[in-house]
Amino acid sequence: MKTIEVDEELYRYIASHTQHIGESASDILRRMLNFKSAQQPVPAKEVSVAPLASQDVPVMNTKVVAQNPVRVIRELLLSDAYAEKNKAIDRFMLILSTLYSLDAKSFESATESMHGRTRVYFAGDEQTLLAAGKQSKPRHIPGTPYWVITNTNTNRKRSMIDAIMQEMNFPANVIEKVGNTI
Protein backbone atom coordinates (compact mmCIF):
# COMPACT_ATOMS: atom_id res chain seq x y z
CA MET A 1 0.00 0.00 0.00
CA LYS A 2 1.35 3.41 -0.99
CA THR A 3 0.96 6.58 1.07
CA ILE A 4 0.02 9.90 -0.52
CA GLU A 5 -0.38 13.35 0.97
CA VAL A 6 -3.50 15.38 0.32
CA ASP A 7 -4.42 18.82 1.56
CA GLU A 8 -6.96 19.24 4.37
CA GLU A 9 -9.78 20.37 2.08
CA LEU A 10 -9.41 17.35 -0.21
CA TYR A 11 -9.17 15.00 2.77
CA ARG A 12 -12.42 16.37 4.23
CA TYR A 13 -14.11 16.05 0.82
CA ILE A 14 -13.08 12.40 0.54
CA ALA A 15 -14.07 11.73 4.17
CA SER A 16 -17.48 13.28 3.54
CA HIS A 17 -18.22 10.39 1.17
CA THR A 18 -17.72 7.70 3.81
CA GLN A 19 -20.63 5.28 3.88
CA HIS A 20 -19.69 3.27 6.98
CA ILE A 21 -17.34 3.49 9.94
CA GLY A 22 -13.94 2.05 9.21
CA GLU A 23 -14.17 2.44 5.43
CA SER A 24 -10.71 3.04 3.99
CA ALA A 25 -9.78 6.01 1.82
CA SER A 26 -8.95 3.56 -0.98
CA ASP A 27 -12.46 2.09 -0.84
CA ILE A 28 -14.03 5.55 -0.87
CA LEU A 29 -11.96 6.65 -3.86
CA ARG A 30 -12.63 3.41 -5.76
CA ARG A 31 -16.36 3.94 -5.27
CA MET A 32 -16.23 7.65 -6.20
CA LEU A 33 -14.19 6.95 -9.34
CA ASN A 34 -16.06 3.75 -10.27
CA PHE A 35 -12.66 2.09 -10.31
CA LYS A 36 -12.37 -1.70 -10.20
CA SER A 37 -9.04 -3.34 -9.33
CA ALA A 38 -8.80 -4.97 -12.79
CA GLN A 39 -8.93 -1.58 -14.53
CA GLN A 40 -5.83 0.22 -15.71
CA PRO A 41 -5.18 3.55 -13.97
CA VAL A 42 -6.10 6.65 -15.93
CA PRO A 43 -3.15 8.97 -16.61
CA ALA A 44 -3.23 12.04 -14.38
CA LYS A 45 -3.51 14.47 -17.30
CA GLU A 46 -6.89 12.97 -18.29
CA VAL A 47 -8.47 13.43 -14.87
CA SER A 48 -10.46 16.58 -14.25
CA VAL A 49 -11.50 17.67 -10.79
CA ALA A 50 -14.41 20.02 -10.24
CA PRO A 51 -13.79 22.70 -7.60
CA LEU A 52 -15.86 22.54 -4.43
CA ALA A 53 -18.82 24.86 -4.54
CA SER A 54 -18.54 25.85 -0.91
CA GLN A 55 -15.84 26.38 1.68
CA ASP A 56 -18.04 24.83 4.37
CA VAL A 57 -16.73 21.72 6.07
CA PRO A 58 -18.49 18.70 4.59
CA VAL A 59 -20.03 16.24 7.00
CA MET A 60 -19.92 12.47 6.49
CA ASN A 61 -23.10 10.69 5.51
CA THR A 62 -22.63 8.09 8.21
CA LYS A 63 -25.98 8.11 9.92
CA VAL A 64 -26.41 5.02 12.02
CA VAL A 65 -30.02 4.15 11.42
CA ALA A 66 -31.98 2.18 14.03
CA GLN A 67 -28.87 0.76 15.65
CA ASN A 68 -28.15 0.55 19.31
CA PRO A 69 -25.40 3.09 20.10
CA VAL A 70 -23.89 0.77 22.72
CA ARG A 71 -23.62 -1.98 20.13
CA VAL A 72 -22.04 0.40 17.61
CA ILE A 73 -19.40 1.43 20.16
CA ARG A 74 -18.68 -2.18 21.11
CA GLU A 75 -18.33 -3.12 17.43
CA LEU A 76 -15.98 -0.19 16.93
CA LEU A 77 -13.77 -1.34 19.81
CA LEU A 78 -13.58 -4.81 18.23
CA SER A 79 -13.07 -3.58 14.67
CA ASP A 80 -9.88 -3.91 12.64
CA ALA A 81 -9.99 -0.18 11.90
CA TYR A 82 -9.78 0.57 15.62
CA ALA A 83 -7.22 -2.13 16.37
CA GLU A 84 -4.94 -0.73 13.66
CA LYS A 85 -4.75 2.62 15.44
CA ASN A 86 -1.39 2.57 17.23
CA LYS A 87 -1.59 6.03 18.77
CA ALA A 88 -3.97 7.30 21.46
CA ILE A 89 -4.72 10.39 19.38
CA ASP A 90 -5.88 8.27 16.43
CA ARG A 91 -8.19 6.20 18.65
CA PHE A 92 -9.45 9.41 20.29
CA MET A 93 -10.31 10.92 16.91
CA LEU A 94 -12.06 7.76 15.69
CA ILE A 95 -14.17 7.60 18.85
CA LEU A 96 -15.13 11.26 18.49
CA SER A 97 -16.16 10.69 14.87
CA THR A 98 -18.24 7.68 15.85
CA LEU A 99 -19.96 9.48 18.72
CA TYR A 100 -20.87 12.33 16.39
CA SER A 101 -22.26 9.91 13.80
CA LEU A 102 -24.45 8.29 16.46
CA ASP A 103 -26.09 11.49 17.68
CA ALA A 104 -24.89 14.84 16.37
CA LYS A 105 -27.21 16.88 18.61
CA SER A 106 -26.08 15.19 21.81
CA PHE A 107 -22.46 15.46 20.70
CA GLU A 108 -22.92 19.18 20.10
CA SER A 109 -24.57 19.63 23.48
CA ALA A 110 -21.81 17.73 25.25
CA THR A 111 -18.96 19.59 23.58
CA GLU A 112 -20.26 23.15 23.59
CA SER A 113 -19.66 23.65 27.31
CA MET A 114 -16.50 21.54 27.55
CA HIS A 115 -13.48 23.65 28.35
CA GLY A 116 -10.66 23.94 30.82
CA ARG A 117 -9.72 26.83 33.06
CA THR A 118 -8.14 28.75 30.18
CA ARG A 119 -8.71 26.54 27.12
CA VAL A 120 -11.52 25.67 24.79
CA TYR A 121 -11.44 21.97 23.83
CA PHE A 122 -13.91 21.86 20.91
CA ALA A 123 -14.88 24.44 18.29
CA GLY A 124 -16.34 24.75 14.84
CA ASP A 125 -13.10 26.11 13.40
CA GLU A 126 -9.37 25.94 13.93
CA GLN A 127 -8.95 29.66 14.63
CA THR A 128 -11.17 29.57 17.73
CA LEU A 129 -8.98 26.88 19.27
CA LEU A 130 -5.76 28.64 18.30
CA ALA A 131 -7.06 31.88 19.85
CA ALA A 132 -7.51 30.05 23.15
CA GLY A 133 -4.00 28.60 23.00
CA LYS A 134 -1.37 28.86 20.28
CA GLN A 135 0.10 25.44 21.09
CA SER A 136 -3.22 23.56 21.19
CA LYS A 137 -2.54 21.65 17.93
CA PRO A 138 -6.15 21.64 16.71
CA ARG A 139 -7.25 18.81 14.42
CA HIS A 140 -10.41 18.40 12.44
CA ILE A 141 -12.61 15.54 13.66
CA PRO A 142 -13.27 13.49 10.51
CA GLY A 143 -16.88 13.44 9.41
CA THR A 144 -17.89 16.34 11.63
CA PRO A 145 -17.87 20.12 11.47
CA TYR A 146 -15.80 20.15 14.69
CA TRP A 147 -12.19 20.69 15.63
CA VAL A 148 -10.55 19.49 18.86
CA ILE A 149 -7.32 20.35 20.63
CA THR A 150 -4.87 17.47 20.62
CA ASN A 151 -1.95 18.50 22.79
CA THR A 152 -3.60 17.27 25.96
CA ASN A 153 -2.34 14.21 27.78
CA THR A 154 -4.05 10.85 27.37
CA ASN A 155 -5.89 11.14 30.70
CA ARG A 156 -7.42 14.45 29.60
CA LYS A 157 -8.49 12.84 26.30
CA ARG A 158 -10.11 10.02 28.31
CA SER A 159 -11.96 12.50 30.52
CA MET A 160 -13.21 14.38 27.46
CA ILE A 161 -14.57 11.15 25.95
CA ASP A 162 -16.06 10.16 29.33
CA ALA A 163 -17.88 13.49 29.63
CA ILE A 164 -19.28 13.28 26.10
CA MET A 165 -20.43 9.70 26.55
CA GLN A 166 -22.05 10.52 29.90
CA GLU A 167 -23.92 13.39 28.27
CA MET A 168 -25.01 10.95 25.55
CA ASN A 169 -26.31 8.57 28.26
CA PHE A 170 -23.97 5.63 27.65
CA PRO A 171 -23.78 3.05 30.45
CA ALA A 172 -20.85 3.47 32.85
CA ASN A 173 -19.33 0.10 31.91
CA VAL A 174 -19.19 1.06 28.22
CA ILE A 175 -17.67 4.44 29.04
CA GLU A 176 -15.03 2.69 31.14
CA LYS A 177 -14.23 0.20 28.35
CA VAL A 178 -13.79 3.00 25.82
CA GLY A 179 -11.61 5.00 28.22
CA ASN A 180 -9.39 1.99 28.83
CA THR A 181 -8.69 1.63 25.11
CA ILE A 182 -7.46 5.16 24.52
Backbone as JSON, one array per atom type, in Angstrom:
{
  "sequence": "MKTIEVDEELYRYIASHTQHIGESASDILRRMLNFKSAQQPVPAKEVSVAPLASQDVPVMNTKVVAQNPVRVIRELLLSDAYAEKNKAIDRFMLILSTLYSLDAKSFESATESMHGRTRVYFAGDEQTLLAAGKQSKPRHIPGTPYWVITNTNTNRKRSMIDAIMQEMNFPANVIEKVGNTI",
  "N": [[0.85, -1.17, 0.0], [0.6, 2.17, -0.88], [1.46, 5.45, 0.3], [-0.01, 8.63, 0.2], [0.03, 12.21, 0.16], [-2.47, 14.53, 0.9], [-4.17, 17.67, 0.7], [-5.86, 19.4, 3.41], [-8.5, 20.22, 2.76], [-9.17, 18.57, 0.56], [-8.95, 16.08, 1.8], [-11.06, 16.24, 3.69], [-13.18, 16.38, 1.91], [-13.08, 13.86, 0.66], [-13.45, 12.26, 2.95], [-16.04, 13.0, 3.55], [-17.56, 11.43, 1.95], [-17.76, 8.96, 3.08], [-19.31, 5.88, 3.74], [-19.63, 4.01, 5.73], [-18.49, 3.31, 9.07], [-15.05, 2.94, 9.49], [-14.41, 2.54, 6.86], [-12.02, 2.49, 4.32], [-9.83, 4.98, 2.86], [-9.02, 4.26, 0.3], [-11.11, 2.54, -0.5], [-13.23, 4.37, -0.54], [-12.38, 6.17, -2.54], [-12.22, 4.39, -4.74], [-14.93, 3.76, -5.05], [-15.99, 6.34, -5.58], [-14.73, 6.96, -7.97], [-15.58, 4.95, -9.59], [-13.9, 2.77, -9.95], [-12.48, -0.3, -10.61], [-10.46, -3.01, -9.42], [-9.29, -4.43, -11.52], [-9.08, -2.66, -13.57], [-7.11, -0.46, -15.64], [-5.04, 2.18, -14.45], [-5.99, 5.6, -14.94], [-4.24, 8.01, -16.78], [-2.83, 10.87, -15.15], [-3.12, 13.34, -16.45], [-5.54, 13.15, -17.8], [-7.54, 13.31, -15.97], [-10.07, 15.21, -14.57], [-10.9, 17.58, -12.11], [-13.57, 18.84, -10.37], [-14.04, 22.01, -8.87], [-14.77, 22.6, -5.39], [-17.96, 23.69, -4.43], [-18.46, 25.14, -2.17], [-16.97, 26.53, 0.78], [-17.56, 25.45, 3.14], [-17.29, 23.03, 5.78], [-17.51, 19.74, 4.88], [-19.77, 17.17, 5.92], [-19.73, 13.83, 7.0], [-21.76, 11.24, 5.56], [-22.71, 9.35, 7.46], [-24.91, 8.19, 8.94], [-26.16, 6.38, 11.56], [-28.57, 4.21, 11.39], [-31.33, 3.21, 13.22], [-29.81, 1.64, 14.99], [-28.4, 0.27, 17.92], [-26.69, 2.42, 19.99], [-24.81, 1.58, 21.92], [-24.11, -0.92, 21.03], [-22.93, -0.23, 18.58], [-20.66, 1.15, 19.47], [-19.34, -0.89, 20.87], [-18.84, -2.64, 18.73], [-17.14, -1.02, 17.26], [-14.9, -0.91, 18.99], [-14.03, -3.51, 18.72], [-13.33, -3.66, 16.11], [-11.25, -3.99, 13.13], [-10.34, -1.6, 12.08], [-10.16, 0.05, 14.31], [-8.4, -1.39, 15.91], [-6.09, -1.2, 14.43], [-5.18, 1.31, 14.94], [-2.48, 2.79, 16.27], [-1.78, 4.87, 17.91], [-2.79, 6.88, 20.69], [-4.04, 9.3, 20.07], [-5.11, 8.84, 17.54], [-7.01, 6.85, 18.06], [-8.65, 8.29, 19.79], [-9.62, 10.3, 18.03], [-11.08, 8.71, 16.22], [-13.05, 7.65, 17.91], [-14.38, 10.01, 18.65], [-15.41, 10.78, 16.13], [-17.16, 8.65, 15.67], [-18.96, 8.89, 17.83], [-20.14, 11.34, 17.17], [-21.4, 10.58, 14.77], [-23.34, 8.91, 15.74], [-25.12, 10.49, 17.25], [-25.55, 13.54, 16.55], [-26.66, 15.88, 17.67], [-26.63, 15.46, 20.47], [-23.89, 15.17, 20.78], [-23.03, 17.73, 20.07], [-24.23, 19.2, 22.12], [-22.86, 18.16, 24.33], [-20.24, 18.92, 23.84], [-20.2, 21.69, 23.59], [-20.03, 23.08, 26.01], [-17.71, 22.22, 27.08], [-14.68, 22.83, 28.42], [-11.49, 23.93, 29.62], [-9.79, 25.54, 32.38], [-8.53, 27.71, 31.14], [-8.69, 27.08, 28.49], [-10.33, 26.21, 25.42], [-11.84, 23.28, 24.35], [-13.24, 22.12, 22.18], [-14.36, 23.26, 18.99], [-15.94, 24.97, 16.22], [-14.18, 25.75, 14.32], [-10.72, 26.01, 13.39], [-9.37, 28.37, 14.09], [-10.64, 29.42, 16.37], [-9.84, 27.65, 18.37], [-7.08, 27.99, 18.28], [-6.93, 30.64, 19.08], [-7.5, 30.42, 21.74], [-5.31, 29.15, 22.67], [-2.14, 29.0, 21.52], [-0.52, 26.76, 21.17], [-2.18, 24.57, 20.96], [-2.59, 22.63, 19.02], [-4.79, 22.05, 17.09], [-7.06, 19.73, 15.55], [-9.02, 18.58, 12.85], [-12.05, 16.86, 13.35], [-12.74, 13.98, 11.79], [-15.46, 13.68, 9.52], [-17.15, 15.4, 10.8], [-18.28, 18.73, 11.69], [-16.53, 19.75, 13.48], [-13.63, 20.77, 15.41], [-10.87, 19.79, 17.46], [-8.74, 20.19, 20.31], [-5.47, 18.8, 20.52], [-3.18, 18.55, 22.0], [-3.31, 17.65, 24.58], [-2.84, 15.55, 27.48], [-3.09, 11.93, 27.63], [-4.84, 11.11, 29.66], [-6.48, 13.38, 29.94], [-7.7, 13.34, 27.44], [-9.15, 10.98, 27.73], [-10.91, 11.78, 29.79], [-12.36, 13.73, 28.46], [-13.7, 12.2, 26.49], [-15.14, 10.54, 28.24], [-16.87, 12.45, 29.47], [-18.39, 13.32, 27.26], [-19.62, 10.92, 26.5], [-21.09, 10.36, 28.8], [-22.89, 12.48, 28.79], [-24.25, 11.71, 26.54], [-25.62, 9.61, 27.48], [-24.53, 6.98, 27.77], [-23.97, 3.71, 29.16], [-22.17, 3.26, 32.24], [-20.28, 1.15, 32.29], [-19.63, 0.8, 29.59], [-18.55, 3.27, 28.95], [-16.29, 3.17, 30.57], [-14.92, 1.01, 29.37], [-14.32, 2.09, 26.84], [-12.71, 4.27, 27.59], [-10.54, 2.88, 28.66], [-9.32, 1.93, 26.4], [-8.14, 3.98, 25.07]],
  "CA": [[0.0, 0.0, 0.0], [1.35, 3.41, -0.99], [0.96, 6.58, 1.07], [0.02, 9.9, -0.52], [-0.38, 13.35, 0.97], [-3.5, 15.38, 0.32], [-4.42, 18.82, 1.56], [-6.96, 19.24, 4.37], [-9.78, 20.37, 2.08], [-9.41, 17.35, -0.21], [-9.17, 15.0, 2.77], [-12.42, 16.37, 4.23], [-14.11, 16.05, 0.82], [-13.08, 12.4, 0.54], [-14.07, 11.73, 4.17], [-17.48, 13.28, 3.54], [-18.22, 10.39, 1.17], [-17.72, 7.7, 3.81], [-20.63, 5.28, 3.88], [-19.69, 3.27, 6.98], [-17.34, 3.49, 9.94], [-13.94, 2.05, 9.21], [-14.17, 2.44, 5.43], [-10.71, 3.04, 3.99], [-9.78, 6.01, 1.82], [-8.95, 3.56, -0.98], [-12.46, 2.09, -0.84], [-14.03, 5.55, -0.87], [-11.96, 6.65, -3.86], [-12.63, 3.41, -5.76], [-16.36, 3.94, -5.27], [-16.23, 7.65, -6.2], [-14.19, 6.95, -9.34], [-16.06, 3.75, -10.27], [-12.66, 2.09, -10.31], [-12.37, -1.7, -10.2], [-9.04, -3.34, -9.33], [-8.8, -4.97, -12.79], [-8.93, -1.58, -14.53], [-5.83, 0.22, -15.71], [-5.18, 3.55, -13.97], [-6.1, 6.65, -15.93], [-3.15, 8.97, -16.61], [-3.23, 12.04, -14.38], [-3.51, 14.47, -17.3], [-6.89, 12.97, -18.29], [-8.47, 13.43, -14.87], [-10.46, 16.58, -14.25], [-11.5, 17.67, -10.79], [-14.41, 20.02, -10.24], [-13.79, 22.7, -7.6], [-15.86, 22.54, -4.43], [-18.82, 24.86, -4.54], [-18.54, 25.85, -0.91], [-15.84, 26.38, 1.68], [-18.04, 24.83, 4.37], [-16.73, 21.72, 6.07], [-18.49, 18.7, 4.59], [-20.03, 16.24, 7.0], [-19.92, 12.47, 6.49], [-23.1, 10.69, 5.51], [-22.63, 8.09, 8.21], [-25.98, 8.11, 9.92], [-26.41, 5.02, 12.02], [-30.02, 4.15, 11.42], [-31.98, 2.18, 14.03], [-28.87, 0.76, 15.65], [-28.15, 0.55, 19.31], [-25.4, 3.09, 20.1], [-23.89, 0.77, 22.72], [-23.62, -1.98, 20.13], [-22.04, 0.4, 17.61], [-19.4, 1.43, 20.16], [-18.68, -2.18, 21.11], [-18.33, -3.12, 17.43], [-15.98, -0.19, 16.93], [-13.77, -1.34, 19.81], [-13.58, -4.81, 18.23], [-13.07, -3.58, 14.67], [-9.88, -3.91, 12.64], [-9.99, -0.18, 11.9], [-9.78, 0.57, 15.62], [-7.22, -2.13, 16.37], [-4.94, -0.73, 13.66], [-4.75, 2.62, 15.44], [-1.39, 2.57, 17.23], [-1.59, 6.03, 18.77], [-3.97, 7.3, 21.46], [-4.72, 10.39, 19.38], [-5.88, 8.27, 16.43], [-8.19, 6.2, 18.65], [-9.45, 9.41, 20.29], [-10.31, 10.92, 16.91], [-12.06, 7.76, 15.69], [-14.17, 7.6, 18.85], [-15.13, 11.26, 18.49], [-16.16, 10.69, 14.87], [-18.24, 7.68, 15.85], [-19.96, 9.48, 18.72], [-20.87, 12.33, 16.39], [-22.26, 9.91, 13.8], [-24.45, 8.29, 16.46], [-26.09, 11.49, 17.68], [-24.89, 14.84, 16.37], [-27.21, 16.88, 18.61], [-26.08, 15.19, 21.81], [-22.46, 15.46, 20.7], [-22.92, 19.18, 20.1], [-24.57, 19.63, 23.48], [-21.81, 17.73, 25.25], [-18.96, 19.59, 23.58], [-20.26, 23.15, 23.59], [-19.66, 23.65, 27.31], [-16.5, 21.54, 27.55], [-13.48, 23.65, 28.35], [-10.66, 23.94, 30.82], [-9.72, 26.83, 33.06], [-8.14, 28.75, 30.18], [-8.71, 26.54, 27.12], [-11.52, 25.67, 24.79], [-11.44, 21.97, 23.83], [-13.91, 21.86, 20.91], [-14.88, 24.44, 18.29], [-16.34, 24.75, 14.84], [-13.1, 26.11, 13.4], [-9.37, 25.94, 13.93], [-8.95, 29.66, 14.63], [-11.17, 29.57, 17.73], [-8.98, 26.88, 19.27], [-5.76, 28.64, 18.3], [-7.06, 31.88, 19.85], [-7.51, 30.05, 23.15], [-4.0, 28.6, 23.0], [-1.37, 28.86, 20.28], [0.1, 25.44, 21.09], [-3.22, 23.56, 21.19], [-2.54, 21.65, 17.93], [-6.15, 21.64, 16.71], [-7.25, 18.81, 14.42], [-10.41, 18.4, 12.44], [-12.61, 15.54, 13.66], [-13.27, 13.49, 10.51], [-16.88, 13.44, 9.41], [-17.89, 16.34, 11.63], [-17.87, 20.12, 11.47], [-15.8, 20.15, 14.69], [-12.19, 20.69, 15.63], [-10.55, 19.49, 18.86], [-7.32, 20.35, 20.63], [-4.87, 17.47, 20.62], [-1.95, 18.5, 22.79], [-3.6, 17.27, 25.96], [-2.34, 14.21, 27.78], [-4.05, 10.85, 27.37], [-5.89, 11.14, 30.7], [-7.42, 14.45, 29.6], [-8.49, 12.84, 26.3], [-10.11, 10.02, 28.31], [-11.96, 12.5, 30.52], [-13.21, 14.38, 27.46], [-14.57, 11.15, 25.95], [-16.06, 10.16, 29.33], [-17.88, 13.49, 29.63], [-19.28, 13.28, 26.1], [-20.43, 9.7, 26.55], [-22.05, 10.52, 29.9], [-23.92, 13.39, 28.27], [-25.01, 10.95, 25.55], [-26.31, 8.57, 28.26], [-23.97, 5.63, 27.65], [-23.78, 3.05, 30.45], [-20.85, 3.47, 32.85], [-19.33, 0.1, 31.91], [-19.19, 1.06, 28.22], [-17.67, 4.44, 29.04], [-15.03, 2.69, 31.14], [-14.23, 0.2, 28.35], [-13.79, 3.0, 25.82], [-11.61, 5.0, 28.22], [-9.39, 1.99, 28.83], [-8.69, 1.63, 25.11], [-7.46, 5.16, 24.52]],
  "C": [[0.89, 1.23, 0.0], [0.68, 4.49, -0.14], [1.06, 7.82, 0.21], [-0.41, 11.0, 0.45], [-1.42, 14.13, 0.2], [-3.72, 16.55, 1.25], [-5.68, 18.58, 2.4], [-8.32, 19.29, 3.69], [-10.14, 19.11, 1.29], [-9.69, 16.17, 0.71], [-10.6, 15.05, 3.3], [-13.46, 16.01, 3.16], [-14.22, 14.53, 0.66], [-13.78, 11.78, 1.75], [-15.58, 11.95, 4.18], [-18.26, 12.23, 2.74], [-18.15, 9.01, 1.81], [-19.13, 7.17, 3.98], [-20.76, 4.45, 5.15], [-18.4, 3.47, 7.76], [-16.27, 2.47, 9.59], [-13.64, 1.88, 7.72], [-12.85, 3.13, 5.09], [-10.83, 4.11, 2.9], [-9.73, 5.38, 0.44], [-10.33, 3.1, -1.43], [-13.35, 3.25, -1.26], [-13.68, 6.05, -2.27], [-12.35, 5.69, -4.98], [-14.11, 3.59, -6.09], [-16.63, 5.25, -6.0], [-15.8, 7.67, -7.66], [-14.7, 5.79, -10.18], [-14.89, 2.92, -10.78], [-12.66, 0.68, -9.75], [-10.9, -2.09, -10.25], [-8.47, -3.89, -10.63], [-8.57, -3.86, -13.82], [-7.51, -1.03, -14.5], [-6.02, 1.64, -15.19], [-5.22, 4.55, -15.12], [-4.94, 7.62, -15.72], [-3.66, 10.26, -15.96], [-3.7, 13.19, -15.25], [-4.94, 14.35, -17.82], [-7.95, 13.16, -17.21], [-8.8, 14.89, -14.64], [-11.19, 16.57, -12.92], [-12.3, 18.95, -10.72], [-14.12, 20.69, -8.9], [-15.01, 22.57, -6.69], [-16.67, 23.82, -4.52], [-18.79, 25.71, -3.29], [-17.28, 25.62, -0.09], [-16.27, 25.75, 2.99], [-17.42, 23.45, 4.53], [-17.78, 20.68, 5.77], [-18.61, 17.73, 5.76], [-20.32, 14.87, 6.4], [-21.38, 12.07, 6.51], [-23.14, 9.35, 6.23], [-23.67, 8.08, 9.31], [-26.19, 6.65, 10.28], [-27.91, 4.93, 12.25], [-30.49, 2.95, 12.22], [-30.99, 1.17, 14.6], [-28.68, 1.21, 17.08], [-26.77, 1.19, 19.44], [-24.36, 2.29, 20.9], [-23.29, -0.33, 21.85], [-22.63, -1.42, 19.12], [-20.67, 0.65, 18.24], [-18.64, 0.13, 20.42], [-18.1, -2.75, 19.82], [-17.11, -2.32, 16.99], [-14.75, -0.66, 17.7], [-13.19, -2.68, 19.34], [-13.15, -4.78, 16.76], [-11.58, -3.55, 14.35], [-9.42, -2.46, 12.52], [-9.52, 0.42, 13.22], [-8.5, -0.09, 16.12], [-5.95, -1.66, 15.66], [-4.41, 0.61, 14.13], [-3.72, 2.41, 16.55], [-1.23, 3.7, 18.23], [-2.91, 6.4, 19.46], [-4.74, 8.38, 20.71], [-5.57, 9.87, 18.23], [-7.14, 7.56, 16.94], [-9.18, 7.25, 19.17], [-10.27, 10.03, 19.15], [-11.38, 10.0, 16.31], [-13.28, 7.65, 16.61], [-15.02, 8.86, 18.73], [-15.98, 11.23, 17.22], [-17.37, 9.77, 15.01], [-19.34, 8.25, 16.74], [-20.79, 10.52, 17.98], [-21.85, 11.65, 15.43], [-23.47, 9.25, 14.47], [-25.54, 9.3, 16.82], [-25.43, 12.86, 17.67], [-25.37, 15.88, 17.37], [-26.66, 16.69, 20.01], [-24.59, 15.48, 21.86], [-22.24, 16.96, 20.8], [-23.18, 19.71, 21.51], [-23.46, 19.32, 24.47], [-20.53, 18.53, 25.06], [-19.02, 21.1, 23.72], [-19.85, 23.78, 24.92], [-18.37, 23.05, 27.86], [-15.28, 22.43, 27.33], [-12.74, 23.55, 29.67], [-10.68, 25.32, 31.45], [-9.43, 27.96, 32.07], [-8.27, 28.3, 28.73], [-10.1, 26.09, 26.7], [-11.08, 24.36, 24.14], [-12.01, 21.68, 22.44], [-14.39, 23.17, 20.32], [-15.24, 24.07, 16.86], [-15.27, 25.13, 13.83], [-11.77, 26.13, 14.15], [-8.97, 27.23, 14.64], [-9.44, 29.87, 16.06], [-10.28, 28.84, 18.73], [-7.6, 27.5, 19.38], [-5.8, 29.94, 19.12], [-7.03, 31.6, 21.35], [-6.18, 29.45, 23.6], [-3.22, 28.29, 21.74], [-0.77, 27.47, 20.1], [-0.91, 24.3, 21.23], [-3.26, 22.45, 20.14], [-3.93, 21.15, 17.53], [-6.14, 20.69, 15.52], [-8.73, 18.71, 14.13], [-10.86, 16.99, 12.79], [-13.27, 15.04, 12.38], [-14.78, 13.23, 10.55], [-17.75, 14.35, 10.25], [-17.51, 17.76, 11.24], [-16.98, 20.64, 12.61], [-14.29, 19.98, 14.6], [-11.98, 20.43, 17.11], [-9.07, 19.77, 19.09], [-6.73, 18.97, 20.86], [-3.6, 17.43, 21.45], [-2.21, 18.29, 24.27], [-3.04, 15.87, 26.22], [-3.46, 13.18, 27.61], [-5.17, 10.83, 28.41], [-6.92, 12.22, 30.43], [-8.29, 14.01, 28.41], [-9.55, 11.85, 26.81], [-11.25, 10.76, 29.01], [-12.88, 13.25, 29.57], [-14.19, 13.38, 26.86], [-15.6, 10.73, 27.01], [-17.2, 11.16, 29.45], [-18.89, 13.48, 28.47], [-20.2, 12.07, 26.18], [-21.45, 9.75, 27.7], [-23.21, 11.39, 29.46], [-24.82, 12.67, 27.26], [-25.69, 9.73, 26.17], [-25.83, 7.15, 27.98], [-23.84, 5.03, 29.04], [-22.34, 3.2, 30.95], [-19.85, 2.41, 32.42], [-18.8, 0.28, 30.49], [-18.23, 2.24, 28.19], [-16.31, 4.02, 29.57], [-14.24, 1.89, 30.11], [-13.6, 1.09, 27.29], [-12.58, 3.74, 26.39], [-10.36, 4.15, 28.37], [-8.67, 1.67, 27.52], [-7.92, 2.81, 24.52], [-6.02, 5.19, 24.99]]
}
